[in-house]
CSV table of C-alpha atoms in Angstrom, one decimal:
chain,number,residue,atom,x,y,z
A,1,UNK,CA,-0.1,0.2,0.1
A,2,UNK,CA,1.4,3.6,-1.0
A,3,UNK,CA,1.6,6.7,0.7
A,4,UNK,CA,-1.0,8.9,-0.4
A,5,UNK,CA,0.8,12.9,-1.5
A,6,UNK,CA,2.0,14.6,0.1
A,7,UNK,CA,0.6,19.0,-0.2
A,8,UNK,CA,3.7,21.5,-1.3
A,9,UNK,CA,3.3,24.8,-1.0
A,10,UNK,CA,6.3,25.8,-2.6
A,11,UNK,CA,8.7,24.8,-5.1
A,12,UNK,CA,12.3,23.2,-4.8
A,13,UNK,CA,14.2,26.8,-5.7
A,14,UNK,CA,11.8,28.8,-3.2
A,15,UNK,CA,13.2,26.5,-0.2
A,16,UNK,CA,16.6,27.6,-1.4
A,17,UNK,CA,15.3,30.8,-1.7
A,18,UNK,CA,14.7,30.5,2.3
A,19,UNK,CA,17.5,28.9,3.5
A,20,UNK,CA,19.8,31.5,1.4
A,21,UNK,CA,17.0,34.1,3.8
A,22,UNK,CA,17.8,32.2,6.8
A,23,UNK,CA,22.2,32.2,6.2
A,24,UNK,CA,21.2,36.2,6.3
A,25,UNK,CA,20.3,36.0,9.2
A,26,UNK,CA,22.5,33.9,10.6
A,27,UNK,CA,25.2,35.8,10.6
A,28,UNK,CA,23.7,39.8,10.0
A,29,UNK,CA,20.9,39.9,12.7
A,30,UNK,CA,21.8,36.8,14.6
A,31,UNK,CA,20.9,35.6,17.7
A,32,UNK,CA,19.9,36.3,21.3
A,33,UNK,CA,20.5,33.7,24.2
A,34,UNK,CA,19.6,35.0,26.7
A,35,UNK,CA,21.9,32.6,28.9
A,36,UNK,CA,25.7,33.1,28.8
A,37,UNK,CA,26.4,29.3,28.9
A,38,UNK,CA,24.9,29.4,25.2
A,39,UNK,CA,26.4,31.9,23.8
A,40,UNK,CA,30.0,30.8,25.6
A,41,UNK,CA,28.7,26.8,23.9
A,42,UNK,CA,28.1,28.3,20.1
A,43,UNK,CA,31.7,31.2,20.7
A,44,UNK,CA,33.0,28.0,21.3
A,45,UNK,CA,31.7,26.9,18.1
A,46,UNK,CA,32.3,29.4,15.7
A,47,UNK,CA,30.4,31.9,16.3
A,48,UNK,CA,30.6,35.8,17.2
A,49,UNK,CA,29.2,37.2,20.7
A,50,UNK,CA,28.1,40.2,21.1
A,51,UNK,CA,27.1,40.7,24.5
A,52,UNK,CA,23.9,37.5,24.3
A,53,UNK,CA,23.1,38.1,20.5
A,54,UNK,CA,25.1,34.9,18.7
A,55,UNK,CA,26.2,35.7,14.8
A,56,UNK,CA,26.2,31.9,13.1
A,57,UNK,CA,28.2,31.4,10.5
A,58,UNK,CA,26.6,29.6,7.1
A,59,UNK,CA,29.5,26.1,7.9
A,60,UNK,CA,28.4,26.1,11.5
A,61,UNK,CA,25.4,26.2,10.5
A,62,UNK,CA,25.4,23.2,7.8
A,63,UNK,CA,27.0,21.4,10.1
A,64,UNK,CA,24.7,21.1,12.7
A,65,UNK,CA,21.6,20.0,10.3
A,66,UNK,CA,24.3,17.3,8.5
A,67,UNK,CA,25.6,15.6,12.6
A,68,UNK,CA,21.1,15.9,13.5
A,69,UNK,CA,19.8,11.6,12.5
A,70,UNK,CA,17.2,11.8,9.2
A,71,UNK,CA,15.9,9.4,12.1
A,72,UNK,CA,15.8,7.3,16.5
A,73,UNK,CA,14.3,5.6,18.1
A,74,UNK,CA,12.2,7.1,20.8
A,75,UNK,CA,12.1,4.2,23.5
A,76,UNK,CA,9.4,3.2,25.9
A,77,UNK,CA,10.1,1.8,29.1
A,78,UNK,CA,7.6,-1.2,27.3
A,79,UNK,CA,10.5,-1.4,24.0
A,80,UNK,CA,6.7,-2.8,22.5
A,81,UNK,CA,5.4,0.2,22.6
A,82,UNK,CA,9.0,2.1,21.3
A,83,UNK,CA,9.1,3.6,18.4
A,84,UNK,CA,10.9,4.7,15.2
A,85,UNK,CA,10.5,9.3,14.9
A,86,UNK,CA,11.8,10.1,11.5
A,87,UNK,CA,12.3,8.8,8.2
A,88,UNK,CA,11.4,6.0,7.6
A,89,UNK,CA,8.7,6.0,9.7
A,90,UNK,CA,5.3,4.3,8.5
A,91,UNK,CA,2.8,6.2,10.4
A,92,UNK,CA,2.2,10.0,12.1
A,93,UNK,CA,3.1,10.1,15.3
A,94,UNK,CA,0.2,11.3,17.8
A,95,UNK,CA,1.3,13.1,21.5
A,96,UNK,CA,-1.1,14.4,23.9
A,97,UNK,CA,-2.1,18.3,24.1
A,98,UNK,CA,0.3,20.5,26.1
A,99,UNK,CA,-0.8,23.6,28.1
A,100,UNK,CA,-4.6,24.2,28.2
A,101,UNK,CA,-5.8,25.4,32.0
A,102,UNK,CA,-9.7,24.9,31.1
A,103,UNK,CA,-11.2,20.8,31.4
A,104,UNK,CA,-14.3,20.0,30.5
A,105,UNK,CA,-15.9,17.6,29.3
A,106,UNK,CA,-20.7,17.4,29.3
A,107,UNK,CA,-21.5,17.3,32.7
A,108,UNK,CA,-19.1,19.2,34.3
A,109,UNK,CA,-18.6,21.6,32.1
A,110,UNK,CA,-15.8,24.2,31.3
A,111,UNK,CA,-13.6,24.1,34.6
A,112,UNK,CA,-9.9,25.0,35.7
A,113,UNK,CA,-8.2,21.8,35.8
A,114,UNK,CA,-7.1,19.7,38.6
A,115,UNK,CA,-4.8,16.7,39.4
A,116,UNK,CA,-7.5,14.2,38.6
A,117,UNK,CA,-8.3,15.5,35.5
A,118,UNK,CA,-4.2,15.6,34.6
A,119,UNK,CA,-3.9,11.6,35.8
A,120,UNK,CA,-7.7,10.9,34.1
A,121,UNK,CA,-5.7,11.9,30.2
A,122,UNK,CA,-2.7,10.6,30.9
A,123,UNK,CA,-5.1,7.6,31.1
A,124,UNK,CA,-6.3,8.6,27.9
A,125,UNK,CA,-3.2,8.7,26.7
A,126,UNK,CA,-1.1,5.5,27.3
A,127,UNK,CA,-4.9,3.8,27.0
A,128,UNK,CA,-5.2,5.0,23.5
A,129,UNK,CA,-4.7,2.9,20.0
A,130,UNK,CA,-3.5,6.9,17.8
A,131,UNK,CA,-1.6,8.2,20.2
A,132,UNK,CA,2.1,6.5,20.8
A,133,UNK,CA,3.8,9.0,23.2
A,134,UNK,CA,2.2,10.5,27.0
A,135,UNK,CA,3.4,12.7,28.3
A,136,UNK,CA,3.1,16.8,28.3
A,137,UNK,CA,1.0,19.0,30.9
A,138,UNK,CA,-2.6,17.8,29.0
A,139,UNK,CA,-3.8,20.0,31.4
A,140,UNK,CA,-2.5,22.9,34.1
A,141,UNK,CA,-2.7,21.4,37.6
A,142,UNK,CA,-4.8,24.1,39.1
A,143,UNK,CA,-4.9,22.5,43.0
A,144,UNK,CA,-1.2,21.8,43.9
A,145,UNK,CA,1.7,23.9,44.9
A,146,UNK,CA,3.9,25.3,43.0
A,147,UNK,CA,6.8,23.5,45.0
A,148,UNK,CA,7.3,20.6,43.7
A,149,UNK,CA,5.8,20.8,41.0
A,150,UNK,CA,7.5,20.0,38.3
A,151,UNK,CA,8.2,16.6,40.4
A,152,UNK,CA,4.6,15.8,40.8
A,153,UNK,CA,3.3,15.9,38.1
A,154,UNK,CA,6.3,14.1,36.1
A,155,UNK,CA,6.1,11.0,38.1
A,156,UNK,CA,2.0,11.7,36.8
A,157,UNK,CA,3.8,10.7,34.0
A,158,UNK,CA,5.9,7.9,34.6
A,159,UNK,CA,3.3,6.3,37.2
A,160,UNK,CA,0.8,6.0,34.2
A,161,UNK,CA,2.5,4.9,30.7
A,162,UNK,CA,5.0,3.5,30.1
A,163,UNK,CA,4.9,4.6,26.7
A,164,UNK,CA,7.4,7.1,25.6
A,165,UNK,CA,6.8,10.0,26.4
A,166,UNK,CA,7.3,14.0,25.7
A,167,UNK,CA,8.7,16.6,28.7
A,168,UNK,CA,8.1,20.1,29.5
A,169,UNK,CA,11.0,22.6,29.9
A,170,UNK,CA,13.5,23.6,33.3
A,171,UNK,CA,16.0,24.1,34.8
A,172,UNK,CA,19.4,22.3,34.8
A,173,UNK,CA,18.1,21.1,38.4
A,174,UNK,CA,15.0,20.5,37.3
A,175,UNK,CA,15.6,18.5,34.3
A,176,UNK,CA,18.1,16.2,35.8
A,177,UNK,CA,15.5,16.0,38.3
A,178,UNK,CA,13.2,14.4,36.5
A,179,UNK,CA,16.4,13.0,34.1
A,180,UNK,CA,17.4,10.5,37.8
A,181,UNK,CA,13.0,9.7,38.1
A,182,UNK,CA,13.0,8.6,34.3
A,183,UNK,CA,16.4,6.2,36.1
A,184,UNK,CA,14.5,4.9,38.5
A,185,UNK,CA,11.8,3.8,37.1
A,186,UNK,CA,13.5,1.7,34.4
A,187,UNK,CA,15.4,0.4,36.9
A,188,UNK,CA,19.1,1.3,35.1
A,189,UNK,CA,20.9,4.2,36.6
A,190,UNK,CA,22.5,5.8,33.2
A,191,UNK,CA,19.8,4.4,30.8
A,192,UNK,CA,19.2,7.6,28.9
A,193,UNK,CA,22.9,8.6,27.6
A,194,UNK,CA,21.6,4.9,25.7
A,195,UNK,CA,18.3,5.3,24.7
A,196,UNK,CA,16.7,8.6,23.7
A,197,UNK,CA,13.2,8.0,25.6
A,198,UNK,CA,12.2,12.0,26.9
A,199,UNK,CA,11.8,15.1,24.5
A,200,UNK,CA,10.9,18.2,25.2
A,201,UNK,CA,9.0,21.0,23.3
A,202,UNK,CA,10.8,24.5,23.9
A,203,UNK,CA,9.1,27.6,21.9
A,204,UNK,CA,12.1,30.3,21.0
A,205,UNK,CA,11.4,33.0,22.0
A,206,UNK,CA,10.0,35.8,18.6
A,207,UNK,CA,11.6,37.1,17.1
A,208,UNK,CA,15.0,35.3,17.2
A,209,UNK,CA,15.7,34.7,20.8
A,210,UNK,CA,15.5,31.9,23.1
A,211,UNK,CA,15.2,33.2,27.0
A,212,UNK,CA,16.6,31.4,29.5
A,213,UNK,CA,15.4,28.6,31.4
A,214,UNK,CA,14.4,26.8,27.8
A,215,UNK,CA,17.6,26.8,27.2
A,216,UNK,CA,19.3,25.3,30.6
A,217,UNK,CA,16.7,22.3,29.3
A,218,UNK,CA,17.8,22.3,25.3
A,219,UNK,CA,22.1,22.4,27.2
A,220,UNK,CA,20.2,19.6,29.7
A,221,UNK,CA,18.8,17.8,26.9
A,222,UNK,CA,21.6,17.5,24.7
A,223,UNK,CA,24.2,16.9,27.6
A,224,UNK,CA,21.6,13.7,28.4
A,225,UNK,CA,21.6,13.1,24.3
A,226,UNK,CA,17.6,13.7,24.7
A,227,UNK,CA,15.7,14.3,22.1
A,228,UNK,CA,14.5,18.6,22.4
A,229,UNK,CA,12.2,19.1,19.2
A,230,UNK,CA,11.9,23.6,18.4
A,231,UNK,CA,8.6,24.9,19.5
A,232,UNK,CA,8.4,28.3,16.5
A,233,UNK,CA,4.5,29.7,17.5
A,234,UNK,CA,5.4,33.0,15.8
A,235,UNK,CA,2.6,35.5,14.7
A,236,UNK,CA,2.5,36.8,11.3
A,237,UNK,CA,2.0,40.5,11.7
A,238,UNK,CA,3.5,40.6,14.9
A,239,UNK,CA,6.2,38.6,16.2
A,240,UNK,CA,6.8,37.4,12.4
A,241,UNK,CA,6.0,39.0,9.0
A,242,UNK,CA,3.6,38.9,6.9
A,243,UNK,CA,3.8,37.2,4.5
A,244,UNK,CA,4.0,33.1,4.6
A,245,UNK,CA,7.2,33.5,3.3
A,246,UNK,CA,9.1,36.2,5.0
A,247,UNK,CA,6.9,34.0,8.5
A,248,UNK,CA,8.7,30.9,7.0
A,249,UNK,CA,12.1,32.3,6.9
A,250,UNK,CA,12.3,33.7,10.5
A,251,UNK,CA,10.2,30.5,12.2
A,252,UNK,CA,13.3,28.3,10.3
A,253,UNK,CA,16.0,30.8,11.6
A,254,UNK,CA,14.2,30.3,14.7
A,255,UNK,CA,13.8,26.9,15.0
A,256,UNK,CA,18.1,26.0,13.5
A,257,UNK,CA,19.4,28.1,16.0
A,258,UNK,CA,18.1,26.0,18.8
A,259,UNK,CA,19.4,23.2,16.1
A,260,UNK,CA,22.5,24.8,15.7
A,261,UNK,CA,23.6,24.7,19.5
A,262,UNK,CA,22.1,20.9,19.9
A,263,UNK,CA,24.9,19.6,18.0
A,264,UNK,CA,27.7,22.2,19.6
A,265,UNK,CA,26.6,20.7,22.6
A,266,UNK,CA,26.5,17.3,21.5
A,267,UNK,CA,27.0,15.9,18.1
A,268,UNK,CA,24.4,13.6,17.4
A,269,UNK,CA,21.5,14.4,19.4
A,270,UNK,CA,18.1,13.6,18.3
A,271,UNK,CA,16.3,16.6,16.8
A,272,UNK,CA,13.2,17.7,15.5
A,273,UNK,CA,11.5,20.5,13.3
A,274,UNK,CA,7.6,21.9,15.1
A,275,UNK,CA,6.9,24.5,12.8
A,276,UNK,CA,3.7,26.1,14.2
A,277,UNK,CA,3.4,29.6,13.2
A,278,UNK,CA,0.0,31.5,12.9
A,279,UNK,CA,-1.4,34.2,11.6
A,280,UNK,CA,-4.1,36.3,13.8
A,281,UNK,CA,-7.1,37.9,13.4
A,282,UNK,CA,-5.6,40.6,11.9
A,283,UNK,CA,-8.5,42.9,13.6
A,284,UNK,CA,-7.7,42.7,16.9
A,285,UNK,CA,-4.0,41.2,17.4
A,286,UNK,CA,-5.2,37.6,18.9
A,287,UNK,CA,-3.7,34.7,18.5
A,288,UNK,CA,-6.2,32.5,16.6
A,289,UNK,CA,-5.7,28.8,15.3
A,290,UNK,CA,-8.2,27.4,12.3
A,291,UNK,CA,-6.8,29.8,9.8
A,292,UNK,CA,-5.5,27.5,6.8
A,293,UNK,CA,-3.4,30.8,5.9
A,294,UNK,CA,-1.1,29.3,9.3
A,295,UNK,CA,-0.6,26.1,7.8
A,296,UNK,CA,0.4,27.7,4.3
A,297,UNK,CA,3.2,28.5,6.7
A,298,UNK,CA,4.5,25.6,8.2
A,299,UNK,CA,3.7,23.7,5.1
A,300,UNK,CA,6.9,25.9,3.5
A,301,UNK,CA,8.4,24.8,6.8
A,302,UNK,CA,7.9,20.9,6.0
A,303,UNK,CA,9.0,21.2,3.0
A,304,UNK,CA,12.8,22.0,4.0
A,305,UNK,CA,12.8,20.1,6.5
A,306,UNK,CA,11.2,17.4,4.9
A,307,UNK,CA,13.6,18.5,1.0
A,308,UNK,CA,17.0,20.7,1.8
A,309,UNK,CA,17.7,19.1,5.3
A,310,UNK,CA,16.2,15.1,6.1
A,311,UNK,CA,15.5,15.9,9.8
A,312,UNK,CA,12.2,14.5,11.9
A,313,UNK,CA,9.1,16.7,11.7
A,314,UNK,CA,6.4,18.1,14.0
A,315,UNK,CA,3.6,20.4,14.2
A,316,UNK,CA,0.5,22.0,16.7
A,317,UNK,CA,-2.4,19.6,13.9
A,318,UNK,CA,-5.6,19.5,15.8
A,319,UNK,CA,-6.1,23.2,16.9
A,320,UNK,CA,-9.3,25.1,16.8
A,321,UNK,CA,-10.6,28.4,17.8
A,322,UNK,CA,-14.7,26.8,19.0
A,323,UNK,CA,-14.9,26.9,22.7
A,324,UNK,CA,-17.4,23.6,22.6
A,325,UNK,CA,-18.0,20.5,20.4
A,326,UNK,CA,-20.2,21.9,17.4
A,327,UNK,CA,-18.9,22.3,13.4
A,328,UNK,CA,-16.7,25.2,14.1
A,329,UNK,CA,-14.2,22.6,16.7
A,330,UNK,CA,-14.9,19.7,13.5
A,331,UNK,CA,-14.3,21.8,10.1
A,332,UNK,CA,-11.0,23.2,11.9
A,333,UNK,CA,-9.6,20.4,13.0
A,334,UNK,CA,-9.7,19.0,10.7
A,335,UNK,CA,-8.6,20.6,8.4
A,336,UNK,CA,-5.7,21.0,10.2
A,337,UNK,CA,-5.2,17.6,10.7
A,338,UNK,CA,-5.5,17.4,7.5
A,339,UNK,CA,-2.8,20.0,6.5
A,340,UNK,CA,0.0,18.9,8.8
A,341,UNK,CA,-0.5,15.4,8.7
A,342,UNK,CA,-0.7,15.9,4.4
A,343,UNK,CA,2.3,17.9,4.9
A,344,UNK,CA,4.6,15.5,5.8
A,345,UNK,CA,4.7,16.0,10.0
A,346,UNK,CA,6.5,13.0,11.5
A,347,UNK,CA,4.3,13.7,14.4
A,348,UNK,CA,2.0,15.8,15.6
A,349,UNK,CA,1.3,17.5,19.2
A,350,UNK,CA,-2.1,20.2,20.3
A,351,UNK,CA,-4.2,17.3,18.7
A,352,UNK,CA,-5.9,14.7,21.4
A,353,UNK,CA,-9.0,17.1,22.9
A,354,UNK,CA,-7.3,20.7,22.6
A,355,UNK,CA,-10.2,23.3,21.7
A,356,UNK,CA,-10.6,27.7,22.4
A,357,UNK,CA,-7.2,28.8,21.3
A,358,UNK,CA,-5.5,25.7,23.2
A,359,UNK,CA,-7.4,27.3,26.0
A,360,UNK,CA,-9.4,24.0,26.7
A,361,UNK,CA,-9.1,20.6,26.6
A,362,UNK,CA,-12.2,18.6,26.2
A,363,UNK,CA,-12.9,15.3,26.6
A,364,UNK,CA,-15.7,14.5,24.2
A,365,UNK,CA,-13.4,16.1,21.8
A,366,UNK,CA,-10.1,13.0,22.7
A,367,UNK,CA,-12.5,11.3,22.1
A,368,UNK,CA,-13.6,12.4,18.6
A,369,UNK,CA,-9.4,13.6,17.8
A,370,UNK,CA,-9.0,9.6,18.2
A,371,UNK,CA,-11.0,9.3,15.7
A,372,UNK,CA,-10.7,11.6,12.7
A,373,UNK,CA,-6.9,11.0,13.5
A,374,UNK,CA,-7.0,7.5,12.7
A,375,UNK,CA,-9.7,8.7,9.2
A,376,UNK,CA,-6.0,10.4,8.7
A,377,UNK,CA,-3.8,7.8,9.3
A,378,UNK,CA,-6.0,5.7,6.7
A,379,UNK,CA,-5.7,8.9,4.1
A,380,UNK,CA,-2.2,8.2,4.4
A,381,UNK,CA,-1.5,5.0,3.5
A,382,UNK,CA,-3.1,4.7,0.2
A,383,UNK,CA,-4.1,2.0,-1.5
A,384,UNK,CA,-2.9,-1.3,-3.2
A,385,UNK,CA,-0.8,-0.6,-6.9
A,386,UNK,CA,-0.4,-4.2,-7.7
A,387,UNK,CA,-2.0,-6.5,-9.9
A,388,UNK,CA,-3.9,-8.4,-7.0
A,389,UNK,CA,-5.0,-4.7,-6.1
A,390,UNK,CA,-6.2,-3.8,-10.2
A,391,UNK,CA,-8.7,-6.8,-8.9
A,392,UNK,CA,-8.9,-7.8,-13.0
A,393,UNK,CA,-9.4,-10.9,-12.5
A,394,UNK,CA,-12.0,-10.7,-10.0
A,395,UNK,CA,-14.4,-8.6,-12.0
A,396,UNK,CA,-14.0,-10.4,-15.0
A,397,UNK,CA,-15.3,-13.5,-13.1
A,398,UNK,CA,-18.3,-11.9,-12.1
A,399,UNK,CA,-19.8,-9.8,-15.3
A,400,UNK,CA,-22.2,-7.4,-15.4
A,401,UNK,CA,-25.2,-7.3,-13.1
A,402,UNK,CA,-22.8,-9.6,-10.6
A,403,UNK,CA,-22.9,-9.1,-6.9
A,404,UNK,CA,-19.2,-9.6,-5.9
A,405,UNK,CA,-20.3,-9.2,-2.0
A,406,UNK,CA,-19.7,-12.8,-2.1
A,407,UNK,CA,-16.7,-13.3,-3.5
A,408,UNK,CA,-13.6,-14.8,-1.6
A,409,UNK,CA,-11.7,-11.3,-2.1
A,410,UNK,CA,-14.3,-9.1,-0.2
A,411,UNK,CA,-14.5,-12.0,2.4
A,412,UNK,CA,-11.5,-11.8,2.7
A,413,UNK,CA,-10.6,-8.4,3.0
A,414,UNK,CA,-13.3,-7.4,5.0
A,415,UNK,CA,-12.7,-7.5,8.3
A,416,UNK,CA,-10.3,-5.2,7.6
A,417,UNK,CA,-11.6,-2.2,6.3
A,418,UNK,CA,-11.8,1.3,8.1
A,419,UNK,CA,-14.8,1.4,10.6
A,420,UNK,CA,-15.6,5.5,13.2
A,421,UNK,CA,-15.0,4.8,16.6
A,422,UNK,CA,-17.6,8.0,17.6
A,423,UNK,CA,-19.1,8.0,14.3
A,424,UNK,CA,-22.6,6.4,13.5
A,425,UNK,CA,-23.0,4.2,10.1
A,426,UNK,CA,-25.9,2.9,11.8
A,427,UNK,CA,-29.3,3.0,9.2
A,428,UNK,CA,-32.4,5.8,11.4
A,429,UNK,CA,-34.0,3.7,12.7
A,430,UNK,CA,-31.0,1.7,14.6
A,431,UNK,CA,-30.0,4.6,16.2
A,432,UNK,CA,-33.3,5.9,16.6
A,433,UNK,CA,-34.2,2.8,18.7
A,434,UNK,CA,-30.7,3.1,20.8
A,435,UNK,CA,-32.0,6.7,21.2
A,436,UNK,CA,-30.5,8.7,18.9
A,437,UNK,CA,-27.4,9.4,21.0
A,438,UNK,CA,-24.9,12.6,20.2
A,439,UNK,CA,-22.2,11.9,19.1
A,440,UNK,CA,-20.3,13.8,21.9
A,441,UNK,CA,-22.5,11.2,23.5
A,442,UNK,CA,-21.3,8.8,22.7
A,443,UNK,CA,-17.9,10.0,23.4
A,444,UNK,CA,-18.8,10.8,26.9
A,445,UNK,CA,-18.7,7.7,27.7
A,446,UNK,CA,-16.5,6.4,25.9
A,447,UNK,CA,-13.7,8.7,27.8
A,448,UNK,CA,-15.6,7.7,31.0
A,449,UNK,CA,-15.6,4.1,30.1
A,450,UNK,CA,-11.4,4.4,29.5
A,451,UNK,CA,-10.8,5.8,32.2
A,452,UNK,CA,-12.0,3.3,34.4
A,453,UNK,CA,-10.6,0.5,32.3
A,454,UNK,CA,-6.9,1.9,33.0
A,455,UNK,CA,-4.3,0.7,34.8
A,456,UNK,CA,-3.8,3.1,38.3
A,457,UNK,CA,-0.6,2.4,38.6
A,458,UNK,CA,2.5,1.7,35.7
A,459,UNK,CA,5.6,0.9,38.0
A,460,UNK,CA,7.6,-1.3,40.7
A,461,UNK,CA,6.9,-2.1,44.0
A,462,UNK,CA,10.4,-1.3,44.0
A,463,UNK,CA,10.5,2.0,42.1
A,464,UNK,CA,7.0,3.5,44.0
A,465,UNK,CA,8.7,2.5,47.0
A,466,UNK,CA,12.6,5.4,45.7
A,467,UNK,CA,10.1,7.4,43.8
A,468,UNK,CA,8.7,8.7,46.9
A,469,UNK,CA,11.8,8.7,48.9
A,470,UNK,CA,13.5,10.4,46.0
A,471,UNK,CA,10.7,13.2,45.4
A,472,UNK,CA,10.7,13.8,50.0
A,473,UNK,CA,14.3,14.5,49.8
A,474,UNK,CA,14.4,17.1,46.5
A,475,UNK,CA,11.7,19.3,47.9
């Protein structure tokens, strides 16, 4: 079965122009690194610094692109759940949403997120057939103290999944503590130095800057050989040029600046290129996620990564500005899923439950998004093109006005055809007799059933005891 064609927005010559513009930005405008350790590392590699502004030469940039791997294995604690990221992977990988403040379902409505909500999203991610990665912070828990917050959240992550993990930024100390906790869970000190298992998403400070805490995160992850994904979310016309091509050039410079730093620290460290810029509402400057113009910008960058740089890619793909699960939530989400997946993203994020411009995470929409993603996975699988798939012998055997329903080829294939997980394909009468359920009601029942059946802990008794002792000593 062959992959469906990918979307292209510009031709190769335009991609080369964007790359050359990026080189010029590096050499003449520079990137602001607001951490002296990062400036020192880049200067040692051949960059020129004026205070915290660093000017990166072409040679240094292009060497970093060459040392970054085209693909890598991302390990789960259960190796059966490990995945290949980048060149050679067989389908798009999916991670949970990150950053919403509110949780929402049809019973409790919209509310500030709690630790219980966070744990339930982790359980959904772990039990999901389309979600390959767990972790992140699907909803901010408002009911825990700031002291030791990173320890408590990371503990719940590793307690509720043995899939690969997407983590969040921290200081040198915080990241080291989370790595120590992960190695306790695995039961092997030094494990992370040889097993990329946790990746982190870093946001540049657009335009063309990096804050100190994300830089501490990049440096620590690179020293351990753990993957880093640089997610630029510049706003065209506000923190990037208003033209899609100009926004793509600026976004490219921001993302590749992080790559250069990583490769100076530890050449060969896995890196994921993550264009996620947006075209805001130009009437008021507000961030919106449902504009089709946003992903025209991002597909240019996906083309750069895939066609010129040969790097693994990632993008925010299931976004909507809808405030409730309605038609807008459906068409904006599917628009963004289609553009990002067909545009070549190796991994997608902000695509399971997220709504209201990433302010809210909905339990029911999580279930609905799983089905939409599975639809896109099937579309991207394409169709078989062999002589057997052409089925000329079957057509000859049935002939005019015959039926293919009971032909052996139909019977052999029918159980493997795609089916929805939430949508109703029943007749109207059957649907009505079942109580005429709305798809959101069906999703509500599905998510509650999943959470009830999910395992309560995925740690050994020994690891659990050591983790509790570690956290108590660290706070």
